[in-house]
Amino acid sequence: MTATTTKALNVKDAIETRRSIRKFVQEPMNQDDLHEILRLASLAPSAWNAQTWRFAVVQDPAIKQQIQDAAYGQGQVTGAPAVIVVYSDMEDTLATVEETAHPGMGEAGRTGQRTTFDGVFGGQPVAQRGQWGLSQANIAFGFLMLAARGLGYDTVPMLGFDPAKVKEILGLPEHVQFAGLLPVGQRAEEGFPHHRHNVERITKFY
């Protein structure tokens, strides 16, 4: 059985109704919706259009169980129909950086993109440039949550897991860095309402 497509929300409603949900309706994700969520997240901005983010989508129950074990037994991993592992692969980005040059810029754009990235990142240690790549992937992580909510789905961002074990389970290179795990599905609970600082508490106006 495949879940039915839900009604899309506007951006304001998606933000205001987003909750961290840990109990999900027990039915598979609509695969068209899942692909659309990933497509929308991939439209996130990134410096130099680097697009360092990568998505590993886990729906296989056995693999989800392994990831739950690596996430210290947190039940939302196996309780969600899908878990999106969001990570940054700066080494792949550097190896294929010409792909990120806009076609409208022609061959000069491809050459310029290579020159820029080699100049800025070529002399950096893998871990250092990986941190820069992660800063870009974190933007996509936020877009992913809003894209899911905008299509009527819910998520819970997770940072509580053993990165080395998740890399081993998914066969990911050692150098990748994680933005987080994101269980996604339709909510089977309402979750807590927002409790946030007001704008004046967190903002300085100049």
PDB file of C-alpha atoms in Angstrom:
ATOM      1  CA  MET A   1       0.000   0.000   0.000  1.00  0.00           C
ATOM      2  CA  THR A   2       1.233   3.500  -0.847  1.00  0.00           C
ATOM      3  CA  ALA A   3       0.164   6.544   1.122  1.00  0.00           C
ATOM      4  CA  THR A   4      -2.001   9.059  -0.666  1.00  0.00           C
ATOM      5  CA  THR A   5      -0.692  12.475  -1.591  1.00  0.00           C
ATOM      6  CA  THR A   6      -1.621  15.110   0.986  1.00  0.00           C
ATOM      7  CA  LYS A   7      -2.653  18.727   0.473  1.00  0.00           C
ATOM      8  CA  ALA A   8       0.238  21.148   0.122  1.00  0.00           C
ATOM      9  CA  LEU A   9       0.678  23.970   2.656  1.00  0.00           C
ATOM     10  CA  ASN A  10       1.947  27.464   1.984  1.00  0.00           C
ATOM     11  CA  VAL A  11       5.304  28.441   3.479  1.00  0.00           C
ATOM     12  CA  LYS A  12       3.846  30.299   6.455  1.00  0.00           C
ATOM     13  CA  ASP A  13       1.576  27.391   7.407  1.00  0.00           C
ATOM     14  CA  ALA A  14       4.376  24.876   6.895  1.00  0.00           C
ATOM     15  CA  ILE A  15       6.624  26.784   9.305  1.00  0.00           C
ATOM     16  CA  GLU A  16       3.933  27.408  11.907  1.00  0.00           C
ATOM     17  CA  THR A  17       2.579  23.836  11.914  1.00  0.00           C
ATOM     18  CA  ARG A  18       5.939  22.075  11.872  1.00  0.00           C
ATOM     19  CA  ARG A  19       6.494  19.940  14.959  1.00  0.00           C
ATOM     20  CA  SER A  20       9.135  17.434  15.988  1.00  0.00           C
ATOM     21  CA  ILE A  21       7.124  14.232  15.611  1.00  0.00           C
ATOM     22  CA  ARG A  22       8.314  10.904  16.989  1.00  0.00           C
ATOM     23  CA  LYS A  23       5.250   8.733  16.297  1.00  0.00           C
ATOM     24  CA  PHE A  24       4.175   8.205  12.714  1.00  0.00           C
ATOM     25  CA  VAL A  25       1.250   6.655  10.871  1.00  0.00           C
ATOM     26  CA  GLN A  26       2.237   3.121   9.929  1.00  0.00           C
ATOM     27  CA  GLU A  27       1.979   3.223   6.154  1.00  0.00           C
ATOM     28  CA  PRO A  28       4.598   3.578   3.413  1.00  0.00           C
ATOM     29  CA  MET A  29       5.591   6.941   2.017  1.00  0.00           C
ATOM     30  CA  ASN A  30       4.041   8.004  -1.246  1.00  0.00           C
ATOM     31  CA  GLN A  31       7.114   7.712  -3.467  1.00  0.00           C
ATOM     32  CA  ASP A  32       6.149  10.644  -5.675  1.00  0.00           C
ATOM     33  CA  ASP A  33       5.878  12.829  -2.581  1.00  0.00           C
ATOM     34  CA  LEU A  34       9.203  11.545  -1.309  1.00  0.00           C
ATOM     35  CA  HIS A  35      10.939  12.423  -4.562  1.00  0.00           C
ATOM     36  CA  GLU A  36       9.297  15.850  -4.575  1.00  0.00           C
ATOM     37  CA  ILE A  37      10.496  16.529  -1.021  1.00  0.00           C
ATOM     38  CA  LEU A  38      14.042  15.681  -2.081  1.00  0.00           C
ATOM     39  CA  ARG A  39      13.750  17.775  -5.242  1.00  0.00           C
ATOM     40  CA  LEU A  40      12.569  20.810  -3.297  1.00  0.00           C
ATOM     41  CA  ALA A  41      15.330  20.396  -0.721  1.00  0.00           C
ATOM     42  CA  SER A  42      17.889  20.229  -3.517  1.00  0.00           C
ATOM     43  CA  LEU A  43      16.870  23.776  -4.511  1.00  0.00           C
ATOM     44  CA  ALA A  44      18.436  25.105  -1.299  1.00  0.00           C
ATOM     45  CA  PRO A  45      21.042  27.820  -1.840  1.00  0.00           C
ATOM     46  CA  SER A  46      24.733  27.180  -1.375  1.00  0.00           C
ATOM     47  CA  ALA A  47      27.857  29.301  -1.727  1.00  0.00           C
ATOM     48  CA  TRP A  48      29.319  29.040  -5.241  1.00  0.00           C
ATOM     49  CA  ASN A  49      26.416  26.674  -5.980  1.00  0.00           C
ATOM     50  CA  ALA A  50      28.553  23.941  -4.422  1.00  0.00           C
ATOM     51  CA  GLN A  51      25.614  21.671  -3.490  1.00  0.00           C
ATOM     52  CA  THR A  52      27.700  19.631  -1.071  1.00  0.00           C
ATOM     53  CA  TRP A  53      24.658  17.859   0.383  1.00  0.00           C
ATOM     54  CA  ARG A  54      23.824  14.231  -0.276  1.00  0.00           C
ATOM     55  CA  PHE A  55      20.738  12.235   0.756  1.00  0.00           C
ATOM     56  CA  ALA A  56      20.598   8.571   1.731  1.00  0.00           C
ATOM     57  CA  VAL A  57      16.948   7.489   1.890  1.00  0.00           C
ATOM     58  CA  VAL A  58      16.355   4.420   4.030  1.00  0.00           C
ATOM     59  CA  GLN A  59      13.047   2.569   3.792  1.00  0.00           C
ATOM     60  CA  ASP A  60      14.264  -1.008   4.192  1.00  0.00           C
ATOM     61  CA  PRO A  61      13.147  -2.198   7.670  1.00  0.00           C
ATOM     62  CA  ALA A  62      16.341  -4.146   8.342  1.00  0.00           C
ATOM     63  CA  ILE A  63      18.561  -1.169   7.570  1.00  0.00           C
ATOM     64  CA  LYS A  64      16.347   1.132   9.620  1.00  0.00           C
ATOM     65  CA  GLN A  65      16.765  -1.247  12.542  1.00  0.00           C
ATOM     66  CA  GLN A  66      20.539  -1.044  12.223  1.00  0.00           C
ATOM     67  CA  ILE A  67      20.379   2.748  12.139  1.00  0.00           C
ATOM     68  CA  GLN A  68      18.103   2.748  15.176  1.00  0.00           C
ATOM     69  CA  ASP A  69      20.728   0.692  17.001  1.00  0.00           C
ATOM     70  CA  ALA A  70      23.353   3.269  15.949  1.00  0.00           C
ATOM     71  CA  ALA A  71      20.996   5.999  17.204  1.00  0.00           C
ATOM     72  CA  TYR A  72      20.947   4.593  20.725  1.00  0.00           C
ATOM     73  CA  GLY A  73      17.598   2.858  20.277  1.00  0.00           C
ATOM     74  CA  GLN A  74      15.498   5.910  19.414  1.00  0.00           C
ATOM     75  CA  GLY A  75      12.189   4.485  18.254  1.00  0.00           C
ATOM     76  CA  GLN A  76      11.313   7.133  15.685  1.00  0.00           C
ATOM     77  CA  VAL A  77      13.876   5.624  13.322  1.00  0.00           C
ATOM     78  CA  THR A  78      11.989   2.385  12.798  1.00  0.00           C
ATOM     79  CA  GLY A  79       8.627   4.039  13.508  1.00  0.00           C
ATOM     80  CA  ALA A  80       8.890   6.331  10.481  1.00  0.00           C
ATOM     81  CA  PRO A  81       8.246   4.961   6.989  1.00  0.00           C
ATOM     82  CA  ALA A  82      11.422   6.629   5.723  1.00  0.00           C
ATOM     83  CA  VAL A  83      14.594   8.046   7.221  1.00  0.00           C
ATOM     84  CA  ILE A  84      16.586  10.556   5.213  1.00  0.00           C
ATOM     85  CA  VAL A  85      20.248  10.660   6.164  1.00  0.00           C
ATOM     86  CA  VAL A  86      21.603  14.070   5.213  1.00  0.00           C
ATOM     87  CA  TYR A  87      25.353  14.342   4.836  1.00  0.00           C
ATOM     88  CA  SER A  88      27.972  16.446   3.134  1.00  0.00           C
ATOM     89  CA  ASP A  89      30.556  15.029   0.744  1.00  0.00           C
ATOM     90  CA  MET A  90      33.034  17.793   0.063  1.00  0.00           C
ATOM     91  CA  GLU A  91      35.499  15.417  -1.591  1.00  0.00           C
ATOM     92  CA  ASP A  92      32.931  14.393  -4.192  1.00  0.00           C
ATOM     93  CA  THR A  93      32.088  18.065  -4.672  1.00  0.00           C
ATOM     94  CA  LEU A  94      35.735  18.900  -5.357  1.00  0.00           C
ATOM     95  CA  ALA A  95      36.172  15.965  -7.714  1.00  0.00           C
ATOM     96  CA  THR A  96      33.172  16.962  -9.817  1.00  0.00           C
ATOM     97  CA  VAL A  97      33.037  20.711  -9.239  1.00  0.00           C
ATOM     98  CA  GLU A  98      32.607  21.575 -12.922  1.00  0.00           C
ATOM     99  CA  GLU A  99      29.102  20.080 -12.692  1.00  0.00           C
ATOM    100  CA  THR A 100      28.054  22.925 -10.390  1.00  0.00           C
ATOM    101  CA  ALA A 101      28.954  25.698 -12.848  1.00  0.00           C
ATOM    102  CA  HIS A 102      25.844  27.220 -14.431  1.00  0.00           C
ATOM    103  CA  PRO A 103      25.449  26.138 -18.084  1.00  0.00           C
ATOM    104  CA  GLY A 104      24.804  29.750 -19.032  1.00  0.00           C
ATOM    105  CA  MET A 105      28.394  30.582 -18.121  1.00  0.00           C
ATOM    106  CA  GLY A 106      29.804  28.171 -20.701  1.00  0.00           C
ATOM    107  CA  GLU A 107      33.262  26.642 -20.627  1.00  0.00           C
ATOM    108  CA  ALA A 108      34.676  29.721 -18.933  1.00  0.00           C
ATOM    109  CA  GLY A 109      32.316  29.118 -16.029  1.00  0.00           C
ATOM    110  CA  ARG A 110      33.412  25.498 -15.690  1.00  0.00           C
ATOM    111  CA  THR A 111      37.064  26.499 -15.750  1.00  0.00           C
ATOM    112  CA  GLY A 112      36.455  29.309 -13.281  1.00  0.00           C
ATOM    113  CA  GLN A 113      34.609  27.003 -10.892  1.00  0.00           C
ATOM    114  CA  ARG A 114      37.534  24.576 -10.892  1.00  0.00           C
ATOM    115  CA  THR A 115      40.050  27.363 -10.359  1.00  0.00           C
ATOM    116  CA  THR A 116      38.035  28.858  -7.493  1.00  0.00           C
ATOM    117  CA  PHE A 117      37.529  25.613  -5.603  1.00  0.00           C
ATOM    118  CA  ASP A 118      41.080  24.382  -6.084  1.00  0.00           C
ATOM    119  CA  GLY A 119      42.375  27.751  -4.912  1.00  0.00           C
ATOM    120  CA  VAL A 120      40.163  28.019  -1.843  1.00  0.00           C
ATOM    121  CA  PHE A 121      39.989  24.401  -0.711  1.00  0.00           C
ATOM    122  CA  GLY A 122      42.836  22.548  -2.413  1.00  0.00           C
ATOM    123  CA  GLY A 123      45.357  23.318   0.316  1.00  0.00           C
ATOM    124  CA  GLN A 124      43.021  22.670   3.239  1.00  0.00           C
ATOM    125  CA  PRO A 125      42.937  19.452   5.254  1.00  0.00           C
ATOM    126  CA  VAL A 126      40.015  17.159   4.408  1.00  0.00           C
ATOM    127  CA  ALA A 127      38.335  17.755   7.773  1.00  0.00           C
ATOM    128  CA  GLN A 128      38.577  21.548   7.470  1.00  0.00           C
ATOM    129  CA  ARG A 129      37.028  21.778   4.038  1.00  0.00           C
ATOM    130  CA  GLY A 130      34.535  19.150   5.133  1.00  0.00           C
ATOM    131  CA  GLN A 131      33.296  21.552   7.794  1.00  0.00           C
ATOM    132  CA  TRP A 132      32.645  24.171   5.141  1.00  0.00           C
ATOM    133  CA  GLY A 133      30.742  21.596   3.124  1.00  0.00           C
ATOM    134  CA  LEU A 134      28.688  20.715   6.182  1.00  0.00           C
ATOM    135  CA  SER A 135      27.675  24.351   6.625  1.00  0.00           C
ATOM    136  CA  GLN A 136      26.106  24.140   3.165  1.00  0.00           C
ATOM    137  CA  ALA A 137      24.412  20.795   3.846  1.00  0.00           C
ATOM    138  CA  ASN A 138      22.826  22.245   6.978  1.00  0.00           C
ATOM    139  CA  ILE A 139      20.932  24.713   4.782  1.00  0.00           C
ATOM    140  CA  ALA A 140      19.501  21.825   2.758  1.00  0.00           C
ATOM    141  CA  PHE A 141      18.589  20.039   6.002  1.00  0.00           C
ATOM    142  CA  GLY A 142      16.362  22.962   6.954  1.00  0.00           C
ATOM    143  CA  PHE A 143      14.828  23.076   3.479  1.00  0.00           C
ATOM    144  CA  LEU A 144      14.148  19.340   3.711  1.00  0.00           C
ATOM    145  CA  MET A 145      12.071  19.742   6.873  1.00  0.00           C
ATOM    146  CA  LEU A 146      10.023  22.564   5.375  1.00  0.00           C
ATOM    147  CA  ALA A 147       9.564  20.740   2.081  1.00  0.00           C
ATOM    148  CA  ALA A 148       8.233  17.705   3.946  1.00  0.00           C
ATOM    149  CA  ARG A 149       5.858  19.776   6.044  1.00  0.00           C
ATOM    150  CA  GLY A 150       4.751  21.717   3.000  1.00  0.00           C
ATOM    151  CA  LEU A 151       3.563  18.465   1.450  1.00  0.00           C
ATOM    152  CA  GLY A 152       1.753  17.457   4.629  1.00  0.00           C
ATOM    153  CA  TYR A 153       4.430  15.250   6.194  1.00  0.00           C
ATOM    154  CA  ASP A 154       6.270  15.511   9.480  1.00  0.00           C
ATOM    155  CA  THR A 155       9.821  15.021  10.617  1.00  0.00           C
ATOM    156  CA  VAL A 156      12.091  15.055  13.632  1.00  0.00           C
ATOM    157  CA  PRO A 157      15.727  16.194  13.212  1.00  0.00           C
ATOM    158  CA  MET A 158      18.185  13.870  14.933  1.00  0.00           C
ATOM    159  CA  LEU A 159      21.811  14.393  15.903  1.00  0.00           C
ATOM    160  CA  GLY A 160      21.960  11.664  18.535  1.00  0.00           C
ATOM    161  CA  PHE A 161      23.688   8.798  16.728  1.00  0.00           C
ATOM    162  CA  ASP A 162      27.104   7.240  16.225  1.00  0.00           C
ATOM    163  CA  PRO A 163      28.439   8.693  12.951  1.00  0.00           C
ATOM    164  CA  ALA A 164      31.011   5.943  12.444  1.00  0.00           C
ATOM    165  CA  LYS A 165      28.364   3.235  12.724  1.00  0.00           C
ATOM    166  CA  VAL A 166      25.995   4.996  10.319  1.00  0.00           C
ATOM    167  CA  LYS A 167      28.824   5.357   7.791  1.00  0.00           C
ATOM    168  CA  GLU A 168      29.538   1.649   8.119  1.00  0.00           C
ATOM    169  CA  ILE A 169      25.875   0.655   7.735  1.00  0.00           C
ATOM    170  CA  LEU A 170      25.388   2.776   4.614  1.00  0.00           C
ATOM    171  CA  GLY A 171      28.835   2.216   3.131  1.00  0.00           C
ATOM    172  CA  LEU A 172      29.679   5.921   3.167  1.00  0.00           C
ATOM    173  CA  PRO A 173      33.253   7.248   2.918  1.00  0.00           C
ATOM    174  CA  GLU A 174      35.056   8.146   6.124  1.00  0.00           C
ATOM    175  CA  HIS A 175      35.366  11.828   5.150  1.00  0.00           C
ATOM    176  CA  VAL A 176      31.634  12.589   4.906  1.00  0.00           C
ATOM    177  CA  GLN A 177      30.052  14.731   7.622  1.00  0.00           C
ATOM    178  CA  PHE A 178      26.455  14.438   8.815  1.00  0.00           C
ATOM    179  CA  ALA A 179      23.883  17.206   9.018  1.00  0.00           C
ATOM    180  CA  GLY A 180      21.571  14.720  10.725  1.00  0.00           C
ATOM    181  CA  LEU A 181      19.037  11.948  10.425  1.00  0.00           C
ATOM    182  CA  LEU A 182      15.488  12.875   9.463  1.00  0.00           C
ATOM    183  CA  PRO A 183      12.666  10.380  10.050  1.00  0.00           C
ATOM    184  CA  VAL A 184       9.719  11.417   7.884  1.00  0.00           C
ATOM    185  CA  GLY A 185       6.078  10.363   7.601  1.00  0.00           C
ATOM    186  CA  GLN A 186       2.590  11.426   8.565  1.00  0.00           C
ATOM    187  CA  ARG A 187       2.103  12.309  12.210  1.00  0.00           C
ATOM    188  CA  ALA A 188       0.369   9.929  14.585  1.00  0.00           C
ATOM    189  CA  GLU A 189       0.633  12.485  17.409  1.00  0.00           C
ATOM    190  CA  GLU A 190       0.392  16.245  17.541  1.00  0.00           C
ATOM    191  CA  GLY A 191       3.660  16.933  19.309  1.00  0.00           C
ATOM    192  CA  PHE A 192       4.360  19.888  21.568  1.00  0.00           C
ATOM    193  CA  PRO A 193       3.392  23.391  20.412  1.00  0.00           C
ATOM    194  CA  HIS A 194       6.211  25.807  19.738  1.00  0.00           C
ATOM    195  CA  HIS A 195       7.999  27.354  22.720  1.00  0.00           C
ATOM    196  CA  ARG A 196      10.401  29.960  21.376  1.00  0.00           C
ATOM    197  CA  HIS A 197      12.089  33.190  22.406  1.00  0.00           C
ATOM    198  CA  ASN A 198      10.325  36.251  21.053  1.00  0.00           C
ATOM    199  CA  VAL A 199      12.003  38.227  18.280  1.00  0.00           C
ATOM    200  CA  GLU A 200      13.232  40.957  20.643  1.00  0.00           C
ATOM    201  CA  ARG A 201      15.021  38.379  22.817  1.00  0.00           C
ATOM    202  CA  ILE A 202      17.147  37.050  19.964  1.00  0.00           C
ATOM    203  CA  THR A 203      17.585  40.101  17.720  1.00  0.00           C
ATOM    204  CA  LYS A 204      19.628  43.287  17.684  1.00  0.00           C
ATOM    205  CA  PHE A 205      18.442  46.001  15.297  1.00  0.00           C
ATOM    206  CA  TYR A 206      21.000  48.463  13.934  1.00  0.00           C
TER     207      TYR A 206
END
